[in-house]
GROMACS .gro file of C-alpha atoms in nm:
model
  242
    1GLY     CA    1   3.990   8.195  -4.911
    2GLY     CA    2   4.140   8.478  -5.078
    3GLY     CA    3   4.276   8.532  -5.436
    4ALA     CA    4   4.122   8.480  -5.781
    5GLY     CA    5   3.758   8.461  -5.848
    6GLY     CA    6   3.577   8.123  -5.931
    7SER     CA    7   3.539   8.139  -6.309
    8GLY     CA    8   3.800   7.885  -6.428
    9ARG     CA    9   3.770   7.527  -6.501
   10GLY     CA   10   3.773   7.262  -6.239
   11GLY     CA   11   3.687   7.310  -5.866
   12CYS     CA   12   3.593   7.147  -5.543
   13GLY     CA   13   3.491   6.816  -5.736
   14ASP     CA   14   3.840   6.802  -5.865
   15ARG     CA   15   3.999   6.806  -5.521
   16ASP     CA   16   4.133   6.511  -5.342
   17ARG     CA   17   3.940   6.453  -5.016
   18PRO     CA   18   3.842   6.645  -4.841
   19LYS     CA   19   3.684   6.819  -5.129
   20CYS     CA   20   3.525   7.072  -4.890
   21CYS     CA   21   3.662   7.227  -4.569
   22SER     CA   22   3.478   7.406  -4.279
   23GLY     CA   23   3.557   7.757  -4.148
   24ARG     CA   24   3.843   7.962  -4.295
   25ASN     CA   25   4.110   7.730  -4.445
   26ASN     CA   26   4.359   7.900  -4.692
   27GLY     CA   27   4.486   7.543  -4.799
   28CYS     CA   28   4.138   7.439  -4.912
   29TYR     CA   29   4.157   7.536  -5.273
   30TYR     CA   30   4.149   7.414  -5.620
   31ARG     CA   31   4.492   7.437  -5.788
   32THR     CA   32   4.547   7.528  -6.163
   33ASP     CA   33   4.833   7.363  -6.354
   34THR     CA   34   5.074   7.652  -6.260
   35GLY     CA   35   5.012   7.559  -5.881
   36ASN     CA   36   4.838   7.893  -5.793
   37PRO     CA   37   4.497   7.888  -5.619
   38GLU     CA   38   4.217   7.930  -5.857
   39CYS     CA   39   3.936   7.908  -5.623
   40PHE     CA   40   3.839   7.795  -5.280
   41CYS     CA   41   3.627   7.540  -5.114
   42ASP     CA   42   3.638   7.655  -4.745
   43THR     CA   43   3.305   7.779  -4.585
   44TYR     CA   44   3.453   8.124  -4.557
   45CYS     CA   45   3.482   8.161  -4.944
   46ARG     CA   46   3.129   8.262  -4.938
   47ARG     CA   47   3.226   8.571  -4.749
   48SER     CA   48   3.542   8.652  -4.938
   49GLY     CA   49   3.381   8.583  -5.254
   50ASP     CA   50   3.608   8.328  -5.417
   51CYS     CA   51   3.440   8.004  -5.400
   52CYS     CA   52   3.477   7.752  -5.689
   53ASN     CA   53   3.186   7.742  -5.922
   54ASP     CA   54   3.068   7.403  -5.820
   55TYR     CA   55   3.113   7.480  -5.440
   56PRO     CA   56   2.733   7.493  -5.364
   57ARG     CA   57   2.654   7.179  -5.555
   58VAL     CA   58   2.966   6.955  -5.438
   59CYS     CA   59   2.972   7.097  -5.073
   60HIS     CA   60   2.612   7.062  -5.007
   61ILE     CA   61   2.663   7.365  -4.774
   62SER     CA   62   2.419   7.659  -4.763
   63ALA     CA   63   2.518   7.960  -4.546
   64ILE     CA   64   2.313   8.039  -4.247
   65ASP     CA   65   2.318   8.401  -4.141
   66CYS     CA   66   2.297   8.510  -3.781
   67LEU     CA   67   1.945   8.558  -3.649
   68VAL     CA   68   1.858   8.769  -3.336
   69GLY     CA   69   1.548   8.793  -3.125
   70PRO     CA   70   1.351   9.104  -3.048
   71TRP     CA   71   1.509   9.380  -2.818
   72GLY     CA   72   1.449   9.337  -2.437
   73SER     CA   73   1.294   9.645  -2.271
   74TRP     CA   74   1.515   9.951  -2.164
   75SER     CA   75   1.673   9.928  -1.814
   76PRO     CA   76   1.575  10.206  -1.570
   77CYS     CA   77   1.778  10.501  -1.576
   78SER     CA   78   2.117  10.442  -1.388
   79SER     CA   79   2.088  10.782  -1.225
   80LEU     CA   80   1.783  10.845  -1.013
   81CYS     CA   81   1.845  11.219  -1.012
   82GLY     CA   82   2.054  11.386  -1.308
   83VAL     CA   83   2.207  11.245  -1.608
   84GLY     CA   84   2.242  10.858  -1.655
   85SER     CA   85   2.222  10.604  -1.917
   86ARG     CA   86   1.963  10.309  -2.008
   87ASN     CA   87   2.054   9.985  -2.165
   88ARG     CA   88   1.875   9.704  -2.353
   89SER     CA   89   2.012   9.380  -2.507
   90ARG     CA   90   1.886   9.101  -2.732
   91GLN     CA   91   1.974   8.728  -2.789
   92VAL     CA   92   2.125   8.543  -3.068
   93SER     CA   93   1.852   8.280  -3.179
   94THR     CA   94   2.053   8.130  -3.468
   95PRO     CA   95   2.435   8.165  -3.471
   96PRO     CA   96   2.600   8.232  -3.814
   97ARG     CA   97   2.729   7.908  -3.989
   98ASN     CA   98   2.912   7.816  -4.300
   99GLY     CA   99   3.018   8.187  -4.373
  100GLY     CA  100   2.672   8.326  -4.310
  101LYS     CA  101   2.612   8.689  -4.207
  102PRO     CA  102   2.774   8.781  -3.878
  103CYS     CA  103   2.536   8.875  -3.576
  104PRO     CA  104   2.446   9.256  -3.556
  105ASP     CA  105   2.493   9.443  -3.224
  106LEU     CA  106   2.343   9.280  -2.916
  107LYS     CA  107   2.357   9.569  -2.686
  108GLN     CA  108   2.233   9.938  -2.716
  109ARG     CA  109   2.274  10.227  -2.469
  110ARG     CA  110   2.110  10.573  -2.447
  111GLY     CA  111   2.143  10.864  -2.227
  112CYS     CA  112   1.852  10.943  -1.994
  113TYR     CA  113   1.757  11.189  -1.709
  114GLY     CA  114   1.648  11.068  -1.392
  115HIS     CA  115   1.421  11.297  -1.168
  116GLU     CA  116   1.261  11.071  -0.908
  117PRO     CA  117   1.135  11.376  -0.676
  118SER     CA  118   1.235  11.218  -0.342
  119ARG     CA  119   1.565  11.119  -0.467
  120CYS     CA  120   1.648  11.462  -0.633
  121HIS     CA  121   1.545  11.620  -0.305
  122SER     CA  122   1.814  11.419  -0.137
  123VAL     CA  123   2.066  11.515  -0.397
  124LYS     CA  124   1.994  11.911  -0.321
  125GLU     CA  125   2.028  11.856   0.043
  126VAL     CA  126   2.355  11.971   0.191
  127ALA     CA  127   2.495  11.775   0.496
  128LYS     CA  128   2.604  11.989   0.788
  129ILE     CA  129   2.877  11.793   0.975
  130LEU     CA  130   3.074  11.811   1.313
  131PRO     CA  131   3.307  11.580   1.476
  132ASP     CA  132   3.166  11.297   1.698
  133SER     CA  133   3.333  11.464   2.000
  134TYR     CA  134   3.003  11.696   1.989
  135THR     CA  135   2.751  11.402   2.070
  136ARG     CA  136   2.491  11.427   2.351
  137THR     CA  137   2.757  11.331   2.624
  138PHE     CA  138   2.915  11.696   2.542
  139LYS     CA  139   2.768  12.036   2.585
  140ASP     CA  140   2.563  12.125   2.299
  141PRO     CA  141   2.787  12.396   2.101
  142TRP     CA  142   2.463  12.523   1.915
  143LYS     CA  143   2.266  12.586   2.209
  144ARG     CA  144   1.989  12.373   2.075
  145PRO     CA  145   1.832  12.186   2.374
  146HIS     CA  146   1.623  11.972   2.156
  147LEU     CA  147   1.920  11.785   2.050
  148MET     CA  148   1.993  11.676   2.407
  149VAL     CA  149   1.663  11.457   2.421
  150LYS     CA  150   1.749  11.103   2.524
  151GLU     CA  151   1.804  10.918   2.216
  152GLN     CA  152   1.490  10.732   2.093
  153LYS     CA  153   1.583  10.620   1.754
  154SER     CA  154   1.887  10.396   1.672
  155SER     CA  155   2.173  10.559   1.478
  156TYR     CA  156   2.262  10.475   1.138
  157CYS     CA  157   2.590  10.528   0.939
  158ALA     CA  158   2.648  10.670   0.607
  159TYR     CA  159   2.986  10.604   0.448
  160PHE     CA  160   3.124  10.848   0.199
  161ARG     CA  161   3.417  10.881  -0.020
  162VAL     CA  162   3.528  11.261  -0.014
  163LYS     CA  163   3.556  11.421  -0.367
  164GLN     CA  164   3.633  11.783  -0.288
  165VAL     CA  165   3.757  11.980   0.023
  166SER     CA  166   3.782  12.351   0.015
  167GLY     CA  167   4.102  12.528   0.133
  168ALA     CA  168   3.932  12.677   0.427
  169CYS     CA  169   3.917  12.333   0.590
  170ARG     CA  170   4.285  12.330   0.648
  171GLN     CA  171   4.229  12.596   0.926
  172GLY     CA  172   4.012  12.391   1.159
  173ALA     CA  173   4.154  12.133   1.403
  174TRP     CA  174   3.905  11.856   1.300
  175THR     CA  175   3.824  11.966   0.937
  176SER     CA  176   4.191  11.916   0.843
  177ARG     CA  177   4.138  11.546   0.880
  178VAL     CA  178   3.881  11.537   0.622
  179LEU     CA  179   4.084  11.453   0.304
  180ARG     CA  180   4.009  11.404  -0.062
  181ASP     CA  181   3.981  11.047  -0.186
  182LYS     CA  182   3.955  10.904   0.177
  183SER     CA  183   3.636  10.744   0.315
  184VAL     CA  184   3.446  10.886   0.618
  185CYS     CA  185   3.187  10.744   0.827
  186VAL     CA  186   2.914  10.996   0.937
  187GLU     CA  187   2.674  10.903   1.203
  188CYS     CA  188   2.297  10.993   1.204
  189GLN     CA  189   2.191  11.007   1.570
  190GLY     CA  190   1.831  11.013   1.674
  191GLU     CA  191   1.845  11.365   1.792
  192ALA     CA  192   1.953  11.488   1.455
  193MET     CA  193   1.673  11.298   1.262
  194GLY     CA  194   1.402  11.488   1.086
  195SER     CA  195   1.044  11.383   1.047
  196ARG     CA  196   1.132  11.095   0.822
  197ASP     CA  197   1.392  10.940   1.072
  198ARG     CA  198   1.671  11.046   0.865
  199CYS     CA  199   1.928  11.312   0.885
  200GLU     CA  200   1.944  11.600   0.631
  201GLY     CA  201   2.225  11.558   0.363
  202ASP     CA  202   2.263  11.172   0.412
  203GLY     CA  203   2.309  11.150   0.036
  204LEU     CA  204   2.203  10.917  -0.225
  205GLN     CA  205   2.399  10.610  -0.328
  206GLY     CA  206   2.667  10.651  -0.602
  207THR     CA  207   2.572  11.019  -0.644
  208ARG     CA  208   2.785  11.331  -0.567
  209THR     CA  209   2.626  11.539  -0.290
  210PHE     CA  210   2.769  11.848  -0.082
  211TRP     CA  211   2.857  11.876   0.270
  212THR     CA  212   2.968  12.175   0.502
  213ALA     CA  213   3.140  12.189   0.833
  214ALA     CA  214   2.914  12.350   1.102
  215SER     CA  215   3.198  12.496   1.290
  216THR     CA  216   3.460  12.638   1.024
  217PRO     CA  217   3.333  12.915   0.811
  218SER     CA  218   3.369  12.825   0.425
  219CYS     CA  219   3.473  12.467   0.496
  220GLN     CA  220   3.277  12.275   0.256
  221GLY     CA  221   3.312  12.002  -0.023
  222SER     CA  222   3.154  11.706  -0.213
  223TRP     CA  223   3.126  11.341  -0.146
  224VAL     CA  224   2.985  11.023  -0.283
  225ARG     CA  225   2.779  10.791  -0.062
  226SER     CA  226   2.909  10.435  -0.085
  227SER     CA  227   2.682  10.264   0.167
  228LEU     CA  228   2.420  10.317   0.435
  229VAL     CA  229   2.419  10.092   0.727
  230GLU     CA  230   2.111  10.074   0.969
  231ASN     CA  231   2.158  10.039   1.356
  232CYS     CA  232   2.517  10.135   1.327
  233ARG     CA  233   2.757  10.340   1.537
  234CYS     CA  234   3.063  10.502   1.354
  235PRO     CA  235   3.401  10.413   1.501
  236PRO     CA  236   3.583  10.685   1.731
  237HIS     CA  237   3.681  11.008   1.569
  238SER     CA  238   3.415  10.993   1.283
  239LEU     CA  239   3.168  11.262   1.197
  240ILE     CA  240   2.799  11.330   1.295
  241PHE     CA  241   2.509  11.496   1.099
  242ILE     CA  242   2.359  11.801   1.285
   0.00000   0.00000   0.00000
């Protein structure tokens, strides 16, 4: 509806059929002698406040307000280490009808701070990387004989999307291939694994962590891990953790 209030003579009972209309219908009104809408007989008139006086009696319609159930529990923090968010939701138990009150918000969100110790430790680790030409079949450039032990544990691959690359990386032959916004595969080989059978700096899913090139001073940057694949070898010309 829309227009004058419902104080005048006549109303829904004086209309031709249909006397009442559902939903919002601007053509569903009682007309005065001058032809102007005097008051309305659609269910929306309850919300717009311009129903005819006899609307409740003639139309036998009572507005039903929206009813919602209780809030569900908050989701875990989206970040396991650092700033994230939690969400919760609730369901509609009775939808609004006949111009009743609309539903309130069904979702809420709030900030949180994740601090799972093992995950935060992973975030603080810095990956030291080299090109895969430095694998065990080559002379160990770091004079670390323990890296040359025959591989016992199977390798895994960490895929990262590079976010930042320092200017010094342009000086190195292989580091100049590490480019911003490109995806890289870094292989964790058995010789490089620590006590927990993983490589230091292998990152945290969806979280920004840092890397440094072991052979090029000041070449460093950040990346976000997109996936981790067990029992995997990176394709040729990839990187390795050391």
